[in-house]
Amino acid sequence: MKKKSLFHPETIEEIRQARSRWERDCLSPEDLEGEKNLRSASGIPLRLIYTPEDISELDYMRDLSFSGLAPYTRGVYPNMYRGRPFTIRQIAGFGSPEDCNKRMRFFLEKGGTGLNIVLDLPTIRGYDSDSPQAEGNVGQCGVAIDSVEDMASLFEGLPIDRVSVSLVTHLPSTTVVLLSMYLVMAQERGIPWESLAGTTQNDFLMETTIGSAPEILPPRQSFRIQCDVIEQASSLLPRWNPVSYNGYNLREAGTDAITEVGVAIANAEATARELIRRGLHPDSFLPRFSFFWDLHNDFFEEIAKCRASRRVWYRITSEGLGAEKPRSHLMRFHVQTAGITLPAIEPLNNIARAAIQGLAAVLGGAQSLHVDSYDEAFSAPTEQSALISLRTQQILQVETGVTKVVDPLGGSYFLESLTSQMESRILEFLEKINSLGGIIASVESGWMHRLIADFAYEQQRAIESGKFPIVGVNYQPGESSQIPQEIFRYPETESRQKQKLRELKSQRDKGAWHKAMNDLRECCLQGGNLMPPVMEAVRARATLGEIQGVFRKIFGLWEFPLK
Amino acid sequence: MARGRPIKVLLAKLGLDIHWRGVVSISRLLRDAGMEVIYLGNQFPEAIATAALQEAPDVVGLSTLSGNHLSLGPKVVRLLREKGMEDIPVIMGGVIPPQDMEELKRLGIREVFGPNTPVSRIISFIEQEARERRV
């Protein structure tokens, strides 16, 4: 018998016919019911079984190729985890800088390989710990940072020239200040900026769309600061990712996987175009762009999402933005498993959910990972639950063998079909954003907010009706009695931070502070990159709240378009 | 329930807490249930109490998951009392440790709804509170 290759048109036709016979002879009509209505979490129709017929259009070299080669579907580096294991980057953040420093040391002692710092809400929103708006939130759910002195205490004794640091700064207006504090702190410790590796979030959607709060900067100003930070970092910080395009929080607020990736890529593309307009070459900044995904429970769709996002980004950077360096095309991303999927009911089940989501991240080719802790629905993790998360990562890394082969699910009929469908749906979403006038316009008009609110509402209704099953909650619910649960308690922080602020303000050089604040105001009014005057203000011991106060006063405030 | 007049609920996100998914979804689900909902967005306790004085709602609902529940939640109850609105029940929802739920009730919060509370339970609680107030 003559052999025919698997993807030969005649073979595909044979498979098509055999499939029809199989459906007719081996399946009952009920077996095929699912073909009509079963869908992936973001609505892609699912077949009962996948065959070469489903990927007959796939062009191996154009769509898959090899890891480390365009279009990077199979991974950004040739040897992937054999050469560089994913960074174990558990979040730490609570209390004062001194408290948080202890948790970071704990992670490093137990084998964490990167730091990941989350700030409290007054810090994220640009208020000092002694501001009336900060009441009740100082040191809760994140660490309080008011000045460069706090930044120094936060990292005291930690090897920041060797370990990469992610600062979850959320808003660009906060990023420009906190990154400046980080740089001034490093300089005062004698650490050269070239050796600093890490990431700041710096996403204007965090300022205007994902987080609602009083006193938000207008989208255009927030976007300007986002670009200012990237522009400065591209010349000062060769190892720093000045932006992490944040799909994660968007997804947590309420979107499907396609929108999550689509919005982040639309923002990245818009930033690149603005920086090119400012005169920068795309190869000077694109290699430092990074992304942040949220991995939910739909295992294969999430893996497909990671693979498709790399392919889409390559198509955009090579065709649309004209980047030439291979590194400019690489979509490198951090994954956090999905907090929103972790209920308070039967919380230990969350260990299983987070582990499976973490596995999807590894199979999707993530560069760094945070696995959520089972007690998220109560408070920040206890030391014990945080340790389980860190151990989950180590189990994935050294016990399961999933890091030994690059893109081990590549070639799966199902996964490749799903990856291609995710790709085309992400591209469709990008066209939609374009038709609305771009990412900033879609925020200004409130379109993006409505999209998120509608999704969250529909999903809540699906949970209420049982259409969206959650084990132990609306599917096979258990006993309602709660097992006693150890809850993390935040240390008292407010009065300690207030005391430090009083000392800082009485001891700083008032002349230098006045001059720096005036220069900052001038730059806000006249235009030009805001980061240099912010860095001067930080050096003169200006506080986060003082600097953000200038932004709020000069740029004005914007009303959150959703009531 | 008084005939003709829908139950009026005043909802707010407490202070700097930026997570709006829960409260915006709840406000729509309460509207679906026939209630009049005024969602204030992010507000500090003083503004919430002032709005309550103007709107005279049947229930005030506060949403938080950023750890400010113990300081800002009871403050709203205190301010309502000071303004002579001690009879308006204040309910809270969000990520609140179970131990703190008891403490909040001791400090005057009528009911606390943790994560994964079915919306139907919140609706029937509000209906009952409104019924009792309107008798």
XYZ file of C-alpha atoms in Angstrom:
698
model
C 0.000 0.000 0.000
C 1.289 3.426 -0.988
C 1.888 5.749 1.969
C 0.319 9.203 1.957
C 1.362 12.031 4.259
C -0.925 13.033 7.098
C -1.838 16.446 5.705
C -2.080 15.458 2.032
C -5.397 16.751 0.570
C -6.382 13.202 -0.295
C -5.706 12.084 3.264
C -7.778 14.951 4.609
C -10.613 13.972 2.278
C -10.374 10.360 3.437
C -10.518 11.494 7.041
C -13.533 13.670 6.255
C -15.400 10.747 4.777
C -14.342 8.384 7.548
C -15.547 10.905 10.078
C -18.993 11.029 8.454
C -19.190 7.244 8.574
C -18.046 7.209 12.193
C -20.639 9.785 13.161
C -23.327 7.775 11.392
C -22.337 4.282 12.534
C -20.772 4.742 15.936
C -22.563 7.714 17.434
C -26.116 8.189 18.528
C -27.866 11.513 17.854
C -27.483 12.344 21.569
C -23.715 11.939 21.257
C -23.766 14.711 18.686
C -25.938 17.057 20.768
C -22.812 18.690 22.187
C -21.648 19.613 18.684
C -24.463 22.111 18.538
C -24.098 23.821 21.902
C -20.851 23.026 23.720
C -18.462 25.940 23.698
C -15.174 26.959 25.253
C -15.288 29.610 27.973
C -14.978 32.415 25.435
C -17.525 30.953 23.057
C -15.561 28.888 20.536
C -17.689 25.893 19.409
C -16.252 22.552 20.501
C -16.282 19.353 18.462
C -16.455 15.898 19.986
C -13.102 14.921 18.510
C -10.422 16.721 16.514
C -8.546 15.322 13.516
C -6.066 16.598 10.919
C -9.120 17.891 9.050
C -9.491 20.597 11.713
C -6.000 21.956 11.126
C -5.633 21.255 7.429
C -5.123 24.985 6.764
C -2.228 25.218 9.218
C 1.040 26.198 7.559
C 3.734 24.779 9.811
C 6.502 27.263 9.054
C 4.211 30.307 8.916
C 2.034 29.500 11.927
C 4.204 27.361 14.217
C 7.833 27.037 13.202
C 10.235 26.398 16.122
C 10.599 27.877 19.553
C 12.698 31.012 19.430
C 11.757 31.584 15.794
C 8.932 33.586 14.221
C 6.001 33.556 14.801
C 7.008 32.337 18.289
C 3.834 30.275 18.776
C 5.954 27.526 20.351
C 7.786 29.836 22.747
C 10.006 32.904 22.815
C 13.300 31.113 23.496
C 14.723 28.118 21.572
C 15.371 25.994 24.660
C 12.610 27.483 26.839
C 12.633 26.120 30.397
C 15.746 24.008 29.883
C 17.673 27.221 29.443
C 15.733 29.460 31.798
C 13.132 28.093 34.216
C 10.088 30.308 34.708
C 10.644 32.785 37.515
C 8.873 31.838 40.730
C 7.440 35.214 41.597
C 4.964 35.099 44.457
C 3.378 38.400 45.423
C 4.237 39.954 48.748
C 2.753 43.129 50.097
C 1.254 44.231 53.381
C 1.981 46.521 56.288
C 4.965 48.808 56.447
C 8.040 48.429 54.221
C 9.805 46.742 57.136
C 7.010 44.125 57.500
C 6.981 43.416 53.775
C 10.757 43.077 53.669
C 10.415 40.080 56.026
C 7.914 38.281 53.730
C 10.216 38.824 50.728
C 13.143 37.326 52.643
C 10.907 34.365 53.518
C 10.158 33.751 49.807
C 13.804 33.963 48.792
C 14.860 31.621 51.600
C 12.297 29.045 50.420
C 13.463 29.166 46.806
C 11.500 32.003 45.214
C 13.513 33.336 42.284
C 11.973 36.784 41.788
C 10.264 39.407 43.924
C 6.780 40.735 43.292
C 5.556 43.628 45.356
C 1.988 44.784 45.660
C 1.241 48.222 47.094
C -1.589 49.284 49.373
C -4.442 51.318 47.867
C -3.343 54.754 49.118
C 0.035 54.125 47.453
C -1.539 52.804 44.251
C -3.881 55.797 44.154
C -1.131 58.296 44.965
C -2.003 59.352 48.509
C 0.362 59.503 51.466
C -0.395 57.402 54.520
C -1.323 60.546 56.494
C -3.894 61.744 53.957
C -7.564 61.665 55.031
C -8.363 59.547 51.955
C -5.969 56.843 53.154
C -7.935 56.115 56.338
C -8.504 52.406 56.829
C -6.340 51.298 53.910
C -2.766 51.947 55.040
C -0.778 48.715 54.805
C -3.884 46.667 53.926
C -3.705 44.368 50.902
C -0.328 45.824 50.013
C 2.663 47.649 51.412
C 2.602 51.389 52.183
C 5.249 53.453 50.377
C 5.346 57.211 50.919
C 8.915 58.235 50.120
C 12.292 57.092 48.862
C 13.150 56.281 52.483
C 10.331 53.707 52.505
C 11.639 52.264 49.245
C 15.044 51.881 50.901
C 13.520 50.061 53.901
C 11.483 47.807 51.620
C 14.579 46.498 49.834
C 17.068 46.696 52.673
C 19.517 43.815 52.470
C 17.848 42.309 49.383
C 20.067 41.527 46.373
C 18.300 43.734 43.810
C 21.318 43.658 41.501
C 20.827 39.872 41.175
C 17.113 39.182 41.707
C 14.513 40.703 39.402
C 11.844 42.816 41.025
C 8.278 43.344 39.873
C 6.641 46.476 41.262
C 2.879 46.184 40.842
C 2.429 49.923 40.488
C -0.842 49.791 38.536
C -1.228 53.401 37.359
C 1.283 55.254 35.178
C 1.034 58.294 37.497
C 2.129 56.063 40.381
C 4.696 54.199 38.291
C 6.573 57.338 37.348
C 7.009 58.141 41.048
C 7.719 54.655 42.410
C 10.158 53.749 39.633
C 11.937 57.048 40.303
C 12.105 56.134 44.000
C 13.472 52.716 43.081
C 16.184 54.249 40.883
C 17.183 56.892 43.437
C 17.283 54.215 46.142
C 19.532 52.003 43.971
C 21.819 54.916 43.195
C 22.106 55.828 46.879
C 23.001 52.187 47.590
C 25.659 52.304 44.881
C 23.926 49.844 42.525
C 24.276 50.782 38.832
C 20.981 51.143 36.959
C 22.212 48.873 34.161
C 22.133 45.947 36.588
C 18.514 46.454 37.656
C 16.163 43.830 36.247
C 12.446 43.920 36.801
C 9.048 45.177 35.789
C 6.688 48.025 36.566
C 3.048 47.702 35.596
C 2.484 51.216 34.179
C -0.793 50.570 32.331
C -3.161 53.501 31.745
C -6.135 51.126 31.723
C -5.428 50.437 35.396
C -5.835 54.155 36.041
C -8.923 54.745 33.966
C -10.832 51.524 33.412
C -10.036 48.664 35.699
C -9.785 50.538 38.952
C -12.582 52.883 39.883
C -11.701 55.427 42.485
C -12.242 59.077 43.133
C -9.865 61.472 41.448
C -8.632 59.671 38.346
C -6.439 61.380 35.749
C -7.924 61.730 32.246
C -7.054 58.858 29.862
C -4.896 60.993 27.574
C -2.736 62.263 30.438
C -2.398 58.818 31.945
C -1.399 57.437 28.542
C 1.156 60.253 28.181
C 2.809 59.291 31.487
C 2.786 55.606 30.481
C 4.768 56.580 27.369
C 7.077 58.940 29.325
C 8.169 56.098 31.607
C 8.863 53.750 28.694
C 10.772 56.456 26.811
C 13.075 57.119 29.789
C 13.565 53.474 30.657
C 14.525 52.577 27.109
C 17.638 54.748 27.482
C 18.402 54.303 31.201
C 17.427 50.730 32.056
C 18.527 48.030 29.612
C 17.161 45.173 31.775
C 13.931 46.752 32.987
C 10.438 46.088 31.594
C 8.927 49.567 32.011
C 5.433 48.331 31.208
C 3.416 45.209 31.780
C 0.318 45.344 29.589
C -2.213 44.094 32.001
C -4.770 41.619 30.750
C -5.009 40.110 34.225
C -6.998 42.758 36.047
C -9.203 43.324 33.042
C -10.155 39.653 33.099
C -10.716 39.742 36.862
C -12.995 42.770 36.422
C -14.962 40.923 33.758
C -13.950 39.880 30.242
C -13.317 36.680 28.361
C -9.853 35.495 27.330
C -10.081 37.050 23.866
C -10.866 40.535 25.157
C -8.198 40.187 27.842
C -5.474 39.700 25.262
C -7.028 41.999 22.661
C -7.149 45.020 24.951
C -3.584 44.549 26.183
C -2.264 44.224 22.644
C -4.276 47.251 21.468
C -2.684 49.279 24.260
C 0.806 48.001 23.394
C 0.327 48.841 19.744
C -0.933 52.347 20.568
C 2.061 52.979 22.860
C 4.465 51.813 20.181
C 2.889 54.161 17.647
C 3.135 57.109 20.063
C 6.806 56.397 20.824
C 7.556 56.114 17.101
C 5.788 59.477 16.674
C 8.130 60.882 19.344
C 11.051 59.805 17.186
C 12.094 56.516 18.780
C 13.000 53.477 16.708
C 10.733 50.517 17.535
C 13.748 48.319 18.230
C 14.812 50.690 21.012
C 11.770 49.974 23.182
C 9.851 46.904 21.924
C 12.352 44.415 23.388
C 11.358 45.644 26.874
C 7.566 45.384 26.518
C 6.044 42.731 28.756
C 2.554 41.327 29.235
C 0.502 39.927 32.095
C -2.147 37.207 31.694
C -4.805 35.716 33.925
C -5.213 31.946 33.533
C -8.653 30.558 34.339
C -10.051 27.045 34.481
C -10.696 26.338 30.785
C -7.391 24.508 30.496
C -6.914 24.152 26.740
C -8.326 27.536 25.863
C -5.889 29.199 28.258
C -2.912 27.387 26.744
C -4.199 28.307 23.272
C -4.568 31.924 24.399
C -0.900 32.122 25.429
C 0.252 30.616 22.145
C -2.080 32.742 20.018
C -1.100 35.957 21.797
C 2.549 35.434 20.854
C 1.571 34.867 17.219
C -0.621 37.963 17.044
C 2.067 40.135 18.641
C 4.641 38.898 16.132
C 2.327 39.717 13.221
C 1.798 43.243 14.574
C 5.407 44.051 15.432
C 6.745 42.729 12.143
C 4.068 43.896 9.728
C 2.542 46.947 11.401
C 5.350 48.446 13.459
C 8.357 47.648 11.337
C 10.540 46.205 14.097
C 13.611 44.372 12.856
C 15.453 42.951 15.873
C 14.199 39.451 16.717
C 13.826 40.476 20.372
C 11.321 43.187 19.422
C 8.843 40.513 18.380
C 8.924 38.480 21.562
C 5.842 38.575 23.699
C 7.184 37.734 27.141
C 4.562 37.409 29.840
C 3.963 36.859 33.516
C 0.996 34.779 34.617
C -0.996 35.013 37.791
C -3.594 32.331 38.326
C -7.174 33.576 38.564
C -8.169 35.029 41.931
C -11.752 35.461 40.777
C -12.125 31.676 40.375
C -11.256 30.962 44.019
C -14.399 30.882 46.165
C -14.561 31.248 49.931
C -16.631 28.057 50.096
C -14.511 24.912 50.672
C -11.353 26.993 50.177
C -8.905 24.065 50.124
C -10.314 23.098 46.707
C -8.595 26.250 45.479
C -5.217 24.537 45.792
C -6.329 22.172 42.990
C -7.690 25.016 40.860
C -4.549 27.130 41.192
C -2.272 24.163 40.430
C -4.153 23.353 37.222
C -4.097 27.007 36.156
C -0.370 27.084 36.926
C 0.141 23.999 34.758
C -1.634 25.764 31.891
C 0.769 28.701 32.321
C 3.767 26.392 31.993
C 2.291 24.625 28.954
C 1.523 28.073 27.526
C 5.152 29.146 27.855
C 4.998 31.817 30.592
C 8.229 33.537 31.644
C 7.192 34.031 35.235
C 4.426 32.802 37.482
C 2.483 33.613 40.623
C 0.170 30.863 41.878
C -2.707 32.242 43.950
C -3.274 31.018 47.479
C -6.363 29.154 48.609
C -7.382 31.747 51.207
C -7.598 34.709 48.784
C -11.305 35.154 49.356
C -10.654 36.027 53.003
C -7.557 38.200 53.128
C -3.926 38.289 52.000
C -2.367 34.809 52.219
C -1.009 33.500 55.481
C 2.627 32.430 55.459
C 1.484 28.813 55.191
C -0.875 29.273 52.241
C 1.726 31.415 50.458
C 4.218 28.594 50.961
C 1.808 26.063 49.376
C 1.648 28.311 46.303
C 5.398 28.550 46.094
C 5.713 24.768 46.554
C 3.118 24.229 43.781
C 5.436 26.082 41.422
C 8.415 24.009 42.491
C 6.415 20.783 42.022
C 5.575 21.894 38.469
C 9.172 22.843 37.835
C 11.047 19.816 39.125
C 8.641 16.922 39.786
C 6.180 16.749 36.884
C 8.594 16.813 33.961
C 6.476 19.356 32.051
C 9.421 21.732 31.704
C 11.675 19.233 29.961
C 10.152 19.483 26.480
C 9.328 22.705 24.666
C 5.621 23.286 23.893
C 4.745 19.632 24.604
C 1.141 19.981 23.397
C 2.175 21.566 20.086
C 0.675 19.635 17.196
C -2.378 18.504 19.104
C -5.243 18.701 16.598
C -7.447 20.293 19.220
C -4.917 22.750 20.620
C -3.722 23.917 17.212
C -7.276 24.403 16.008
C -8.107 26.358 19.164
C -4.932 28.458 18.884
C -5.811 29.471 15.326
C -9.361 30.352 16.325
C -8.154 32.412 19.283
C -5.750 34.207 16.947
C -8.438 35.182 14.477
C -10.811 36.296 17.239
C -8.110 38.451 18.873
C -7.428 40.049 15.471
C -11.147 40.724 15.036
C -11.226 42.392 18.443
C -8.289 44.615 17.471
C -10.207 45.688 14.369
C -13.188 46.520 16.566
C -11.027 48.781 18.762
C -9.675 50.473 15.633
C -13.176 51.094 14.354
C -13.968 52.834 17.654
C -11.075 55.231 17.159
C -8.421 53.358 19.132
C -7.847 52.278 22.684
C -7.953 55.737 24.309
C -11.205 56.678 22.576
C -12.821 53.390 23.586
C -11.991 54.220 27.219
C -13.037 57.873 27.039
C -16.441 56.986 25.651
C -17.117 54.446 28.395
C -17.389 51.651 25.802
C -14.709 49.594 27.543
C -16.381 50.013 30.943
C -19.728 48.851 29.591
C -18.118 45.849 27.926
C -16.630 44.776 31.269
C -19.780 45.513 33.294
C -21.998 43.583 30.872
C -19.732 40.552 30.990
C -19.531 40.562 34.806
C -23.304 40.861 35.051
C -23.967 38.025 32.603
C -21.473 35.813 34.374
C -23.069 36.457 37.760
C -26.424 35.472 36.266
C -24.877 32.315 34.838
C -23.547 31.440 38.295
C -26.936 32.106 39.899
C -28.694 29.892 37.361
C -26.123 27.103 37.619
C -25.195 27.426 33.964
C -21.644 28.265 35.035
C -20.786 25.438 37.431
C -18.487 25.953 40.418
C -17.730 22.826 42.404
C -18.899 23.015 45.992
C -20.703 26.317 45.362
C -23.513 25.756 42.854
C -22.460 22.253 41.745
C -22.705 19.467 44.361
C -22.653 21.952 47.229
C -21.326 20.504 50.471
C -22.233 21.177 54.077
C -22.652 24.874 54.653
C -20.713 24.866 57.934
C -17.315 26.503 57.655
C -14.132 24.738 58.665
C -12.239 27.140 60.942
C -9.853 29.066 58.805
C -6.671 30.807 59.831
C -6.847 34.366 58.522
C -3.927 36.648 57.890
C -4.122 39.800 60.027
C -2.453 42.958 58.792
C -0.004 44.584 61.190
C -0.870 48.089 62.403
C 0.787 50.424 59.919
C -0.979 53.781 59.771
C 0.532 55.401 62.883
C 4.036 54.135 62.080
C 3.887 55.559 58.554
C 2.513 58.877 59.815
C 5.399 59.183 62.271
C 7.934 58.566 59.471
C 6.269 61.201 57.285
C 6.486 63.788 60.082
C 10.194 63.106 60.493
C 10.862 63.200 56.748
C 9.125 66.523 56.287
C 10.884 68.178 59.219
C 14.335 66.954 58.201
C 14.410 67.500 54.428
C 16.109 70.456 52.710
C 13.201 72.828 52.156
C 14.936 74.860 49.437
C 15.723 71.789 47.349
C 12.191 70.490 47.829
C 10.638 73.815 46.680
C 12.828 74.000 43.608
C 12.127 70.415 42.591
C 8.370 70.830 43.043
C 8.406 74.008 40.944
C 10.361 72.297 38.172
C 7.848 69.463 38.205
C 4.903 71.874 37.887
C 6.644 73.587 34.964
C 7.172 70.303 33.166
C 3.520 69.325 33.622
C 2.462 72.640 32.080
C 5.096 72.940 29.355
C 5.215 69.327 28.178
C 8.295 67.147 27.932
C 9.079 63.900 29.670
C 7.891 63.953 33.276
C 10.263 61.373 34.670
C 13.420 63.525 35.089
C 11.681 66.195 37.230
C 9.885 63.475 39.211
C 13.245 61.846 39.916
C 14.602 65.190 41.152
C 11.578 65.649 43.399
C 12.083 62.172 44.846
C 15.745 62.982 45.515
C 14.613 66.091 47.360
C 12.449 63.798 49.542
C 9.129 64.827 48.042
C 6.456 62.270 48.930
C 4.315 60.224 46.583
C 1.209 62.171 47.596
C 2.882 65.538 47.021
C 3.988 64.601 43.508
C 0.641 63.062 42.566
C -1.064 66.143 43.990
C 0.719 68.197 41.317
C -0.558 65.849 38.579
C -4.122 66.023 39.870
C -4.046 69.810 40.120
C -2.532 70.500 36.704
C -3.997 67.691 34.585
C -7.426 67.859 36.162
C -9.660 64.935 37.025
C -11.845 62.664 35.011
C -15.184 61.178 35.915
C -15.401 57.390 35.911
C -18.014 56.761 33.187
C -20.048 54.092 34.942
C -22.675 54.618 37.577
C -44.180 46.626 51.032
C -45.828 49.905 50.207
C -47.671 49.515 46.942
C -46.454 51.518 43.937
C -43.179 52.741 45.387
C -40.168 50.518 44.647
C -37.590 49.705 47.284
C -34.795 52.256 47.150
C -31.206 51.131 47.714
C -28.176 53.388 47.971
C -24.969 51.594 47.001
C -21.382 52.802 47.287
C -17.866 51.511 46.918
C -15.987 52.398 50.090
C -13.206 54.952 49.801
C -10.159 54.073 47.740
C -11.147 50.462 47.059
C -10.874 50.162 43.293
C -12.656 46.846 42.642
C -15.992 47.672 41.040
C -17.066 44.357 39.520
C -19.137 43.185 42.493
C -20.966 46.377 43.305
C -21.790 47.255 39.693
C -23.125 43.742 39.069
C -25.177 43.833 42.276
C -26.651 47.202 41.366
C -27.896 45.787 38.063
C -29.206 42.596 39.660
C -31.136 44.620 42.260
C -32.620 46.730 39.464
C -33.639 43.493 37.728
C -35.454 42.632 40.944
C -37.501 45.828 40.619
C -35.608 48.028 43.056
C -34.559 51.615 42.545
C -30.774 51.670 42.880
C -28.606 54.725 43.284
C -24.961 53.785 42.812
C -22.678 56.500 44.116
C -19.415 55.036 42.833
C -16.408 55.432 45.118
C -17.231 57.548 48.138
C -15.923 58.262 51.607
C -18.277 57.892 54.608
C -19.191 61.600 54.881
C -20.432 61.751 51.277
C -22.372 58.496 51.691
C -24.168 59.847 54.775
C -24.971 63.106 52.994
C -26.384 61.229 50.008
C -28.473 59.084 52.360
C -29.952 62.223 53.895
C -30.980 63.504 50.459
C -32.193 60.222 49.013
C -33.839 58.610 52.055
C -33.173 55.046 50.867
C -34.655 51.928 52.464
C -31.200 50.352 52.706
C -27.599 51.514 52.341
C -25.196 48.937 50.841
C -21.419 49.240 51.066
C -18.918 47.232 49.034
C -15.307 46.642 50.017
C -12.551 44.140 49.558
C -9.492 46.139 50.346
C -9.381 45.715 54.101
C -10.982 49.046 55.052
C -14.260 47.473 56.199
C -13.704 47.769 59.969
C -12.739 51.422 59.914
C -14.992 52.857 57.190
C -18.107 50.647 57.449
C -19.023 51.442 61.077
C -18.137 55.076 60.400
C -21.027 55.255 57.933
C -23.382 53.863 60.607
C -22.091 56.434 63.102
C -22.574 59.339 60.682
C -26.095 58.185 59.803
C -26.932 58.160 63.521
C -25.521 61.645 63.958
C -27.716 62.877 61.123
C -30.796 61.272 62.655
C -31.025 58.323 60.255
C -30.337 55.524 62.745
C -33.228 53.516 61.320
C -31.680 53.066 57.851
C -30.074 49.620 57.813
C -26.521 49.453 56.481
C -25.389 46.219 54.838
C -21.918 45.330 53.564
C -20.491 42.948 51.000
C -17.103 41.911 49.720
C -13.981 40.150 50.896
C -14.364 40.311 54.658
C -12.816 37.736 57.012
C -15.498 35.749 58.923
C -14.222 36.993 62.296
C -14.697 40.590 61.194
C -18.291 39.923 60.129
C -19.300 39.451 63.781
C -17.399 42.564 64.800
C -19.101 44.604 62.067
C -22.538 43.480 63.265
C -21.587 44.451 66.810
C -20.683 47.906 65.458
C -24.100 48.373 63.890
C -23.850 46.866 60.391
C -27.136 44.986 59.882
C -25.800 42.171 57.703
C -22.541 41.206 55.990
C -22.499 39.216 52.749
C -19.250 37.442 51.989
C -17.990 36.166 48.651
C -20.253 33.658 46.818
C -23.443 34.852 48.489
C -26.334 34.085 46.100
C -27.870 37.363 44.962
C -31.314 35.942 45.740
C -30.358 35.957 49.437
C -29.315 39.599 49.293
C -32.539 40.509 47.503
C -34.775 38.770 50.024
C -32.842 40.316 52.922
C -33.308 43.821 51.490
C -36.997 43.176 50.813
C -37.508 42.057 54.387
C -35.675 45.066 55.836
C -37.694 47.435 53.647
C -40.941 45.736 54.620
C -40.177 46.087 58.318
C -39.212 49.736 57.990
C -42.336 50.623 56.054
C -44.817 49.031 58.449
